[in-house]
PDB file of C-alpha atoms in Angstrom:
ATOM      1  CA  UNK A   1      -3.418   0.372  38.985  1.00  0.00           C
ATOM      2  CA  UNK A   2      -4.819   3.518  39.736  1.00  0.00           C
ATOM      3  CA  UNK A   3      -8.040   5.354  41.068  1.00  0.00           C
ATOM      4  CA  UNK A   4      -9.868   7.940  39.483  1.00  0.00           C
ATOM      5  CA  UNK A   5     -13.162   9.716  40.037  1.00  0.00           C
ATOM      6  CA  UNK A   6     -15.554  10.561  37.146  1.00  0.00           C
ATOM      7  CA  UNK A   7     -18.912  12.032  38.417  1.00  0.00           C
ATOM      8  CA  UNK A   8     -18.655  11.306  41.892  1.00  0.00           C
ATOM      9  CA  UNK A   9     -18.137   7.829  41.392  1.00  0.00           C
ATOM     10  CA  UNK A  10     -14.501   5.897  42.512  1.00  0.00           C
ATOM     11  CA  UNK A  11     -13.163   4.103  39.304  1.00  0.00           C
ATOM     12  CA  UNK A  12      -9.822   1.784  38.901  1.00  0.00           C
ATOM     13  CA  UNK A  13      -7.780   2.060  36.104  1.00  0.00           C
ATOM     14  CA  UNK A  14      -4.811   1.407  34.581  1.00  0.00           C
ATOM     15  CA  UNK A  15      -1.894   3.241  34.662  1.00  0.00           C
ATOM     16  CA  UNK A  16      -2.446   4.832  31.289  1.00  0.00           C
ATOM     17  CA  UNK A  17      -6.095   5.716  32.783  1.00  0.00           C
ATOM     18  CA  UNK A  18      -7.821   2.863  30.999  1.00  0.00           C
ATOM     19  CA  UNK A  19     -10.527   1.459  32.692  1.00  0.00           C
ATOM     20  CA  UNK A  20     -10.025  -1.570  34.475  1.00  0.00           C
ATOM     21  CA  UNK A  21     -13.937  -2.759  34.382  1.00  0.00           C
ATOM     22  CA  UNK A  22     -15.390  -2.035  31.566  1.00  0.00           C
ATOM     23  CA  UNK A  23     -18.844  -2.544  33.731  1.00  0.00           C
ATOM     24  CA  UNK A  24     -18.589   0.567  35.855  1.00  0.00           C
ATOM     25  CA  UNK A  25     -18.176   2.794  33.208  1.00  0.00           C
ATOM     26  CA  UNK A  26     -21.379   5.445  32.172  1.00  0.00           C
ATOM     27  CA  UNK A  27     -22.275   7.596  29.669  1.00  0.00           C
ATOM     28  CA  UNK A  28     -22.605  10.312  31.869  1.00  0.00           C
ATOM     29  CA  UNK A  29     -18.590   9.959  32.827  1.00  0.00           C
ATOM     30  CA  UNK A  30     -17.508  10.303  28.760  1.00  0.00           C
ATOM     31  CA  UNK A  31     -17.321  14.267  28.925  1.00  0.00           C
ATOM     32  CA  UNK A  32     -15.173  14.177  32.084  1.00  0.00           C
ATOM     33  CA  UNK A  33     -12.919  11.631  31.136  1.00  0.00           C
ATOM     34  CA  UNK A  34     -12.251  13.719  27.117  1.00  0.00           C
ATOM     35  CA  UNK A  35     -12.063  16.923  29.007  1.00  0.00           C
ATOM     36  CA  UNK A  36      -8.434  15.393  31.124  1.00  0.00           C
ATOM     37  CA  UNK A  37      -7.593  14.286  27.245  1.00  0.00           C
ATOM     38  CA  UNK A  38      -8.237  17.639  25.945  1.00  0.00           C
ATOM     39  CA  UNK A  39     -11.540  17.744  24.347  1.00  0.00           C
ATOM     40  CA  UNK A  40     -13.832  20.239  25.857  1.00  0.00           C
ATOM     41  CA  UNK A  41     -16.459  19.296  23.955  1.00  0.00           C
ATOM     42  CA  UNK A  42     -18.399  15.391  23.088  1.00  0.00           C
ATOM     43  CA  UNK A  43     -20.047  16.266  19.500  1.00  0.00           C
ATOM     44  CA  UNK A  44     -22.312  13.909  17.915  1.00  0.00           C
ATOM     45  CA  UNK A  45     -19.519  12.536  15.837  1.00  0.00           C
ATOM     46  CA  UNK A  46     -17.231  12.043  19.153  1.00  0.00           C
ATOM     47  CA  UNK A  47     -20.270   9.979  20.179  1.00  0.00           C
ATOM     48  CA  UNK A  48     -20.693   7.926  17.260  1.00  0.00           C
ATOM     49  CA  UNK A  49     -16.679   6.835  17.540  1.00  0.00           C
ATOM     50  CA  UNK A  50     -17.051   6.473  21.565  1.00  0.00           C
ATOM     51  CA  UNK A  51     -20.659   4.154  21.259  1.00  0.00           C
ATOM     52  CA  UNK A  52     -18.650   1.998  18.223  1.00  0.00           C
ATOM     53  CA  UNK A  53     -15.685   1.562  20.211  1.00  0.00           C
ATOM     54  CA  UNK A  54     -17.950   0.204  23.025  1.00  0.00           C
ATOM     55  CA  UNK A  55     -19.835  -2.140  20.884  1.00  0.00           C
ATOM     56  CA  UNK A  56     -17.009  -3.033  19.313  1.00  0.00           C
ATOM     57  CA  UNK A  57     -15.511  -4.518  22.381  1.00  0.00           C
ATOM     58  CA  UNK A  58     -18.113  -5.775  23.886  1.00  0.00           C
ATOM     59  CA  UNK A  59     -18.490  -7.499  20.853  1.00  0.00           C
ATOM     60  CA  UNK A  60     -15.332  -8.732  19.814  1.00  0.00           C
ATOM     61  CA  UNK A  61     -13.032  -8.130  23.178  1.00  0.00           C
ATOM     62  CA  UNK A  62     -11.161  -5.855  21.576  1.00  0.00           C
ATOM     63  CA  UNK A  63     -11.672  -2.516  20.769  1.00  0.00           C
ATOM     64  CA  UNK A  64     -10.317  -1.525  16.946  1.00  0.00           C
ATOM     65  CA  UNK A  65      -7.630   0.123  16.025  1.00  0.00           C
ATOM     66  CA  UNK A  66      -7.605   3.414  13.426  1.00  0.00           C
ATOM     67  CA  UNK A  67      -7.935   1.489  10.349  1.00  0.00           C
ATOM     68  CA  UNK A  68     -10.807  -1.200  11.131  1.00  0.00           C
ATOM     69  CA  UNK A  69     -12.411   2.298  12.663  1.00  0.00           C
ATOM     70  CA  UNK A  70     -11.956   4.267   9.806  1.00  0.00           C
ATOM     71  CA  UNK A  71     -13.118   1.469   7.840  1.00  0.00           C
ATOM     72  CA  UNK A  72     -15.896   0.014   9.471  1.00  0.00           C
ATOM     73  CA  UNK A  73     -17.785   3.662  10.708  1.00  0.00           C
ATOM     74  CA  UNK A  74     -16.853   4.572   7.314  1.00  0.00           C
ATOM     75  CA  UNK A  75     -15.337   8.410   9.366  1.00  0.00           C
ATOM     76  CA  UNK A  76     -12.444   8.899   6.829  1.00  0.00           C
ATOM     77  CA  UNK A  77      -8.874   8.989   9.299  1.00  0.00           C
ATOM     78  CA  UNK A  78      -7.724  12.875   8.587  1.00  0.00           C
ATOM     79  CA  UNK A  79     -11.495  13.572  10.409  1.00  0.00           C
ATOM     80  CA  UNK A  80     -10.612  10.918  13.533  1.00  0.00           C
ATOM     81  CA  UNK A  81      -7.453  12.246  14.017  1.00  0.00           C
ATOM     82  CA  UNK A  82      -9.443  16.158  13.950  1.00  0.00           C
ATOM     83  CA  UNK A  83     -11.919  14.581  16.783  1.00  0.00           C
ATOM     84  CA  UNK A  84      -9.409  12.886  19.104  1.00  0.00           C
ATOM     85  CA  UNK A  85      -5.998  14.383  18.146  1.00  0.00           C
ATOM     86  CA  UNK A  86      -3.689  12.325  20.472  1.00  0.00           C
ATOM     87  CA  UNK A  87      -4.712   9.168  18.905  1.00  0.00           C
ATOM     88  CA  UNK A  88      -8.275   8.365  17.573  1.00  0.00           C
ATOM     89  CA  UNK A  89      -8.362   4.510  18.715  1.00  0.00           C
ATOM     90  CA  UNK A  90      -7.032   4.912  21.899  1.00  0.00           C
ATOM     91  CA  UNK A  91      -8.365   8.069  23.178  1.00  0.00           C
ATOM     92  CA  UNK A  92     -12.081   6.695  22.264  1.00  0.00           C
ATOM     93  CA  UNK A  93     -11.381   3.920  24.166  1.00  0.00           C
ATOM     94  CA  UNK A  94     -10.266   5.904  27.121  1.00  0.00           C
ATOM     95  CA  UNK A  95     -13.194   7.848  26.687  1.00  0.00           C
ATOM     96  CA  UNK A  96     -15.607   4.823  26.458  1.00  0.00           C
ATOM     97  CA  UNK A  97     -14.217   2.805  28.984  1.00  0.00           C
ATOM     98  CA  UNK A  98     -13.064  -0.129  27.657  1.00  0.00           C
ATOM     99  CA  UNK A  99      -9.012  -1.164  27.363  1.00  0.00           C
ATOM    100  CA  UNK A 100      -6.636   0.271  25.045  1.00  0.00           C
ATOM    101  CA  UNK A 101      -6.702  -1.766  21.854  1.00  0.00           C
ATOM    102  CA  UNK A 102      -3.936  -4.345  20.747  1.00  0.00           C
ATOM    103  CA  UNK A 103      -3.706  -4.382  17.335  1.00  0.00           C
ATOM    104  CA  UNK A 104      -0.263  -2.672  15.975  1.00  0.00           C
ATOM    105  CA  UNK A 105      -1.969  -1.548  12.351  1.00  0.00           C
TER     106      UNK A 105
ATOM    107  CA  UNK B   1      18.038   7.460  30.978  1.00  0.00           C
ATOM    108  CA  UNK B   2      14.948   9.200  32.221  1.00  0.00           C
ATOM    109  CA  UNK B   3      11.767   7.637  31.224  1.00  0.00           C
ATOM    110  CA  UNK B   4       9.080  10.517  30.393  1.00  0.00           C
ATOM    111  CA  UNK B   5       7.163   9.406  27.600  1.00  0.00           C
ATOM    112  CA  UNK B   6       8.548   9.985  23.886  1.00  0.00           C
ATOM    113  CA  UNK B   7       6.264  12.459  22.392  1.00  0.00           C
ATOM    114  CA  UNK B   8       7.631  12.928  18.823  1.00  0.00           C
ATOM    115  CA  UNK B   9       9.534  10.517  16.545  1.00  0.00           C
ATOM    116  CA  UNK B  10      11.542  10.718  13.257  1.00  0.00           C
ATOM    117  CA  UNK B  11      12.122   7.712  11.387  1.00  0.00           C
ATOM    118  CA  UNK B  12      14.559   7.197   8.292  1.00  0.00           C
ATOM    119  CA  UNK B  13      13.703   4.791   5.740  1.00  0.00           C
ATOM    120  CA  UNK B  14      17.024   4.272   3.593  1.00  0.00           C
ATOM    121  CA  UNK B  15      15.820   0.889   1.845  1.00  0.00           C
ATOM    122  CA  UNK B  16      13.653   0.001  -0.904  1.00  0.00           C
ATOM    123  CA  UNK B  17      12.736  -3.627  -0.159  1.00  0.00           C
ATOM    124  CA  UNK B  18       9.300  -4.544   1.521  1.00  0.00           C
ATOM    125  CA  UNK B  19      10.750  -5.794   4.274  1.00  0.00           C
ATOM    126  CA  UNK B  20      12.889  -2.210   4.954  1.00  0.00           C
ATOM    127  CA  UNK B  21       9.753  -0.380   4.737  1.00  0.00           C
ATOM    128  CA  UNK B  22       7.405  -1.562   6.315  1.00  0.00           C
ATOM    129  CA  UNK B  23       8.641  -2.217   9.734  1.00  0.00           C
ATOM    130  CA  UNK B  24       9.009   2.074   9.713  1.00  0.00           C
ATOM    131  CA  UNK B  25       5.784   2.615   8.157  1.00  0.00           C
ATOM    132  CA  UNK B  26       4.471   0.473  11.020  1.00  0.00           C
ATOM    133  CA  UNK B  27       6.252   2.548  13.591  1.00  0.00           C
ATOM    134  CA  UNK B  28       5.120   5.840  12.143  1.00  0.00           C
ATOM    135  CA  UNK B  29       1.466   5.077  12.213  1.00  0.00           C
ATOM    136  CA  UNK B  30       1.868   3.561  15.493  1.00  0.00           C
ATOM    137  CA  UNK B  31       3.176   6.565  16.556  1.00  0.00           C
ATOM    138  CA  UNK B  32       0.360   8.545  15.790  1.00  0.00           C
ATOM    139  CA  UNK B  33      -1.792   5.775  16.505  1.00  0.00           C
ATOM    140  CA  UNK B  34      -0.092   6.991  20.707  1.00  0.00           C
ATOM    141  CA  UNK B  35      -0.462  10.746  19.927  1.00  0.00           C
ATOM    142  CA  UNK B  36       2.997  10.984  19.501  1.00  0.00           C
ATOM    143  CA  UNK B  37       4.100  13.816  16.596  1.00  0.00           C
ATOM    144  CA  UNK B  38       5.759  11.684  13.708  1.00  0.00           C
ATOM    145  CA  UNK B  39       7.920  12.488  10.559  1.00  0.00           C
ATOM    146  CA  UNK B  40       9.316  10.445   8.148  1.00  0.00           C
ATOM    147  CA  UNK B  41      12.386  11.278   6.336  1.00  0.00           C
ATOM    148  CA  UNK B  42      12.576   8.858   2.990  1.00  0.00           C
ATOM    149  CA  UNK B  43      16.293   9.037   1.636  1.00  0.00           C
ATOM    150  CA  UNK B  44      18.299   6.660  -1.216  1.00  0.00           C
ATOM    151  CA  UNK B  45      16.203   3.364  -2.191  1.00  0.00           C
ATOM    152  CA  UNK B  46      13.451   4.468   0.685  1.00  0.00           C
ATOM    153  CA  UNK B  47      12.447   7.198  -1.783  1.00  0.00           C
ATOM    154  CA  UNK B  48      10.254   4.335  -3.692  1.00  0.00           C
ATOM    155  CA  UNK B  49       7.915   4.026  -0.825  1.00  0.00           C
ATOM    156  CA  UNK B  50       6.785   7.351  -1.689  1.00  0.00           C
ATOM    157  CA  UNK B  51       7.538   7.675  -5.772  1.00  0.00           C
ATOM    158  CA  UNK B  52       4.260   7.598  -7.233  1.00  0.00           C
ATOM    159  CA  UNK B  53       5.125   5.144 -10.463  1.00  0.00           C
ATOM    160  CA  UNK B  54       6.493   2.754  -8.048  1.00  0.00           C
ATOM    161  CA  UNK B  55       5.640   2.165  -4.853  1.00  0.00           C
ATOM    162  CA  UNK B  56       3.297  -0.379  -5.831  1.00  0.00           C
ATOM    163  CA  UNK B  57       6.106  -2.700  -6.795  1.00  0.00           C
ATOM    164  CA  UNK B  58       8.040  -2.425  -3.769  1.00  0.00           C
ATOM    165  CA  UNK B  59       9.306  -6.458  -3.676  1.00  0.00           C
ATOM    166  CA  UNK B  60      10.552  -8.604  -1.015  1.00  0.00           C
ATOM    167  CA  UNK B  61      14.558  -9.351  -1.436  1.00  0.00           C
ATOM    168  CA  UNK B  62      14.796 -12.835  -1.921  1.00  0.00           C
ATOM    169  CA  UNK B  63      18.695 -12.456  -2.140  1.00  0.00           C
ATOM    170  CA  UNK B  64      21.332 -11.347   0.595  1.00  0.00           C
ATOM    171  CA  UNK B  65      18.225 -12.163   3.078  1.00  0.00           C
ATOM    172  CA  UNK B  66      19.263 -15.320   4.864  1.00  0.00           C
ATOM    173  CA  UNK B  67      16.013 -14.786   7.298  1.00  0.00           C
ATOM    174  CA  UNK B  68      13.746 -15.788   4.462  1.00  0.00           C
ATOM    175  CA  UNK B  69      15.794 -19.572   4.664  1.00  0.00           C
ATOM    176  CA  UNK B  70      15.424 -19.837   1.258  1.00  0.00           C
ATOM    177  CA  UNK B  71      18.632 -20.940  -0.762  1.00  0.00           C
ATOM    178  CA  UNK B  72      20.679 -17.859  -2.281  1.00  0.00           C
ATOM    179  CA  UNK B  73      20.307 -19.835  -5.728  1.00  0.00           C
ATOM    180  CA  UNK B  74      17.026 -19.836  -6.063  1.00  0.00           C
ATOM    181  CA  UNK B  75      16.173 -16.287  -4.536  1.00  0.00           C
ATOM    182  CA  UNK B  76      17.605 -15.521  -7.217  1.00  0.00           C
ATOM    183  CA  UNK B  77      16.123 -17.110 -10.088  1.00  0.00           C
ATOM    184  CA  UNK B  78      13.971 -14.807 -12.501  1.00  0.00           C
ATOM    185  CA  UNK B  79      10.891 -14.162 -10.494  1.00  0.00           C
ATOM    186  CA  UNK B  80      11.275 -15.578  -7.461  1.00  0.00           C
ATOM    187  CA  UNK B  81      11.135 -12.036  -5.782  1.00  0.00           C
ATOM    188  CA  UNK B  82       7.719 -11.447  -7.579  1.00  0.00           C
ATOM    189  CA  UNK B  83       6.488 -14.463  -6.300  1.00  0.00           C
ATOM    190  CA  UNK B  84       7.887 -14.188  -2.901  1.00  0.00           C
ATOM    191  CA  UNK B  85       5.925 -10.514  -2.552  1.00  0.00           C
ATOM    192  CA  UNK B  86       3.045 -12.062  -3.957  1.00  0.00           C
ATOM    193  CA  UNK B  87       2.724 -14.551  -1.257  1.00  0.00           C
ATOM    194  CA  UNK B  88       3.510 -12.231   1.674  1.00  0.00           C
ATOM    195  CA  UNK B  89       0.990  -9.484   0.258  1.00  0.00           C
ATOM    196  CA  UNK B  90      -1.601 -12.467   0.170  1.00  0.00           C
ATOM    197  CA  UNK B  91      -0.791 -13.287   3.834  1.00  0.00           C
ATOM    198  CA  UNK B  92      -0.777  -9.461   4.898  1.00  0.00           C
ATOM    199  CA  UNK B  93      -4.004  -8.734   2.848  1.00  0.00           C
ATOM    200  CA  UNK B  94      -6.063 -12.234   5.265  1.00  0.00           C
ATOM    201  CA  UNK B  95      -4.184  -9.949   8.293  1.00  0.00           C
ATOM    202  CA  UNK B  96      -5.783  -6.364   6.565  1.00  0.00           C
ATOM    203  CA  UNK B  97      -2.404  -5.241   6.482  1.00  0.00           C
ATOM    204  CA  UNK B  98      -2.817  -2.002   3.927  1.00  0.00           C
ATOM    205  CA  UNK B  99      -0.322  -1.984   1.101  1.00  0.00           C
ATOM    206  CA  UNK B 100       2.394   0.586   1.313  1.00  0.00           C
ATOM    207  CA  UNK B 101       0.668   3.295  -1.169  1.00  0.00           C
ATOM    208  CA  UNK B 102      -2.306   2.709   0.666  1.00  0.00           C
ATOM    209  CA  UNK B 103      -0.659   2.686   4.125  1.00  0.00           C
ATOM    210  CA  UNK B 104       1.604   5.610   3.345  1.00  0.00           C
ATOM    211  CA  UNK B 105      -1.842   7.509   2.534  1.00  0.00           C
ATOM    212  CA  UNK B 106      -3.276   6.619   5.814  1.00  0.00           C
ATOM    213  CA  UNK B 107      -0.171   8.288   7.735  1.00  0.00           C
ATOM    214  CA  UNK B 108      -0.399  11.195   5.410  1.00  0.00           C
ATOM    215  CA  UNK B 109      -3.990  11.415   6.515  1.00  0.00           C
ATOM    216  CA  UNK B 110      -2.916  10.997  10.472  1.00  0.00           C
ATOM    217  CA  UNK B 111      -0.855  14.317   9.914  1.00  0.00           C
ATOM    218  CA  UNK B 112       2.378  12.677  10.053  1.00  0.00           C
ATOM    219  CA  UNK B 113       5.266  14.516   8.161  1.00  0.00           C
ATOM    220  CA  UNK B 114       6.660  13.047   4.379  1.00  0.00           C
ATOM    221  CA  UNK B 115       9.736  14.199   3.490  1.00  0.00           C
ATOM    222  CA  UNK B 116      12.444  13.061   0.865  1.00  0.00           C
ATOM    223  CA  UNK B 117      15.489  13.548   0.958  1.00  0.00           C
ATOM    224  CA  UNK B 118      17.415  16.352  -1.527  1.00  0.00           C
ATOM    225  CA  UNK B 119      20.872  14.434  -1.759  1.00  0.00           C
ATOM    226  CA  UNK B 120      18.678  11.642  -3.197  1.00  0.00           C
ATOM    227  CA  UNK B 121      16.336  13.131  -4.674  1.00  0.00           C
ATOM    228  CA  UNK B 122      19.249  14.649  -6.532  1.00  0.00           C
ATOM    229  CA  UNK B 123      21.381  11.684  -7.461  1.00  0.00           C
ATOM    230  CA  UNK B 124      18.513   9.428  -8.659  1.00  0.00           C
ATOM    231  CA  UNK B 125      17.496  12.833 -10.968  1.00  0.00           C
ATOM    232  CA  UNK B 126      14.126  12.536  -9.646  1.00  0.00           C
ATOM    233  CA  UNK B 127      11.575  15.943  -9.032  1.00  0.00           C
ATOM    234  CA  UNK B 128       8.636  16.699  -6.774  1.00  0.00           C
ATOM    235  CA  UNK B 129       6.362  15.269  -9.371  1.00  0.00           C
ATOM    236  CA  UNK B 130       7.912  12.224  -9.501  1.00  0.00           C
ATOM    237  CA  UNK B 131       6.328  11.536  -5.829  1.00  0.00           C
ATOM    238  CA  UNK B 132       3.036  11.018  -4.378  1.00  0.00           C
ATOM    239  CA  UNK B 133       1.205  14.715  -3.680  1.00  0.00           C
ATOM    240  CA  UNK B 134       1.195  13.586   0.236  1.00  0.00           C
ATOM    241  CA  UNK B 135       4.853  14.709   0.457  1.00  0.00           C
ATOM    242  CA  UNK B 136       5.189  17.433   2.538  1.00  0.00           C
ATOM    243  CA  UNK B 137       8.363  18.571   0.922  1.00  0.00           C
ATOM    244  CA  UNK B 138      12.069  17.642  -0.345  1.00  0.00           C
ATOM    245  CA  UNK B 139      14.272  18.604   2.936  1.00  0.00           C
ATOM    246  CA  UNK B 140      18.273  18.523   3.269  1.00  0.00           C
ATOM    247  CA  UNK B 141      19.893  16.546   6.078  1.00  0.00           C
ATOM    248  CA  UNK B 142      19.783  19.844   8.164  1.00  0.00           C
ATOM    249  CA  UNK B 143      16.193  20.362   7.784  1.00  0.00           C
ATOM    250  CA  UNK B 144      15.838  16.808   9.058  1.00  0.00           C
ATOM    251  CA  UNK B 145      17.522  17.855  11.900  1.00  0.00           C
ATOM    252  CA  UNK B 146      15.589  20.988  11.970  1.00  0.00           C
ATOM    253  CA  UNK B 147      12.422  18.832  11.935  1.00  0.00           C
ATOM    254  CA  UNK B 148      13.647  16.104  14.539  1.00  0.00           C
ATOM    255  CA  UNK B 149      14.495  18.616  17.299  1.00  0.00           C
ATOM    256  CA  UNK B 150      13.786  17.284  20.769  1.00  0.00           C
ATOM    257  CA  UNK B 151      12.033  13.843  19.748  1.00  0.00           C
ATOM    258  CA  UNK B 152      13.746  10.874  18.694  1.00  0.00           C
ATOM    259  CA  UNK B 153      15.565   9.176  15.292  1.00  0.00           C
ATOM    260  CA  UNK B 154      14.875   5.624  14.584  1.00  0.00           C
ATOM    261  CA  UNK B 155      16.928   5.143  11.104  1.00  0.00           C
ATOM    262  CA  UNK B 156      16.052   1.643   9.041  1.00  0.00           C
TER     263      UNK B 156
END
């Protein structure tokens, strides 16, 4: 476990940085979070990844890996990997708050 | 052993049954999939993952694969590697498990490196053409090496 702070506000995470309750994460701490990952900049499209990977696991439990991203948003995977270079799935779910997803495909 | 995190990965895939290429496809995308850098280096029967007229076939062995428990006599009956493949692909498809061109595509797409291997490429008499147009390139061993610089090999 670990501690971070994203706009003022104490958060725990994981040691990979992945939020430990989903619950305390905000919009407002998205840019902060990409910004330690490397992206200096949330566009719309980084939002439309981050708000699906939220819905997705707070649908399902889990958030989706590349492929059910790709193919569920319908964003082809050369332009997710161009968004969040170190890894599209995981990164968004950094970003969003919610755990890293399980699935190995 | 120190253990920083493994940022770049080369894998070898030397066979041509489903079962040999898979497991590396897997462990390429995953790769990328961690933000790790990933190239794969296809060399003898591997090269059919990535030859365009036939890695759609790419069967199961149902002979010398004692795993599979099914008797050496009848994996090798006419067929029964056909049906075998047909079976897993059904189970991988409920699972949306891409098939190889397919999943071969995606890594292409994640920016992971193709590669085939010259020694091979030249033995089997095959050209670039013969291979899908998401190979990066036809590479000696030393280029490999070249490539694989400070990451690490996984060969299958």
């Amino acid at each position: 476990m670990a501690t971070m702070t994203y706009v003022g506000i104490e958060v725990s995470t994981d040691a990979e940085g992945f939020f430990a309750d989903p619950s305390k994460w905000t919009e407002a701490m998205a840019p902060q979070i990409a910004a330690a990952e490397g992206i200096a900049e949330l566009t719309d499209r980084h939002w439309q990844v981050i708000r699906f990977m939220r819905d997705e696991y707070e649908r399902k439990g889990d958030a989706p890996n590349v492929r059910a991203l790709s193919k569920t948003t319908g964003i082809p995977i050369k332009e997710l990997y161009q968004l969040f270079p170190k890894g599209p799935a995981k990164l968004a779910a950094k970003i969003a708050g919610v755990p890293k997803p399980h699935g190995c495909i | 052993m120190s253990d920083a995190r493994i940022e770049k990965i080369s894998i070898i895939i030397s066979k041509g049954s489903l079962e040999s290429v898979y497991p590396g496809l897997i462990m390429a995308n995953g790769a990328r999939e961690e933000g790790m850098e990933a190239n794969l280096f296809f060399t003898f029967f591997g090269l059919d993952a990535i030859h365009k007229a036939r890695n759609e076939h790419i069967k199961l062995a149902t002979v010398g694969n004692p795993g599979l428990h099914l008797a050496t006599m009848l994996g090798g009956l006419p067929g029964m590697s056909s049906v075998m493949t047909h079976l897993l692909d059904q189970k991988m498809a409920r699972l949306d498990i891409p098939s190889i061109p397919e999943f071969v595509e995606m890594i292409a797409d994640s920016d992971a490196g193709l590669f085939a291997c010259k020694a091979s490429v030249d033995l089997f008499g095959l050209d670039r053409d013969d291979f899908i147009p998401q190979v990066n390139g036809i590479i000696t061993v030393g280029e490999f090496y070249g490539l694989a610089a400070g990451g690490q090999i996984i060969f299958t």
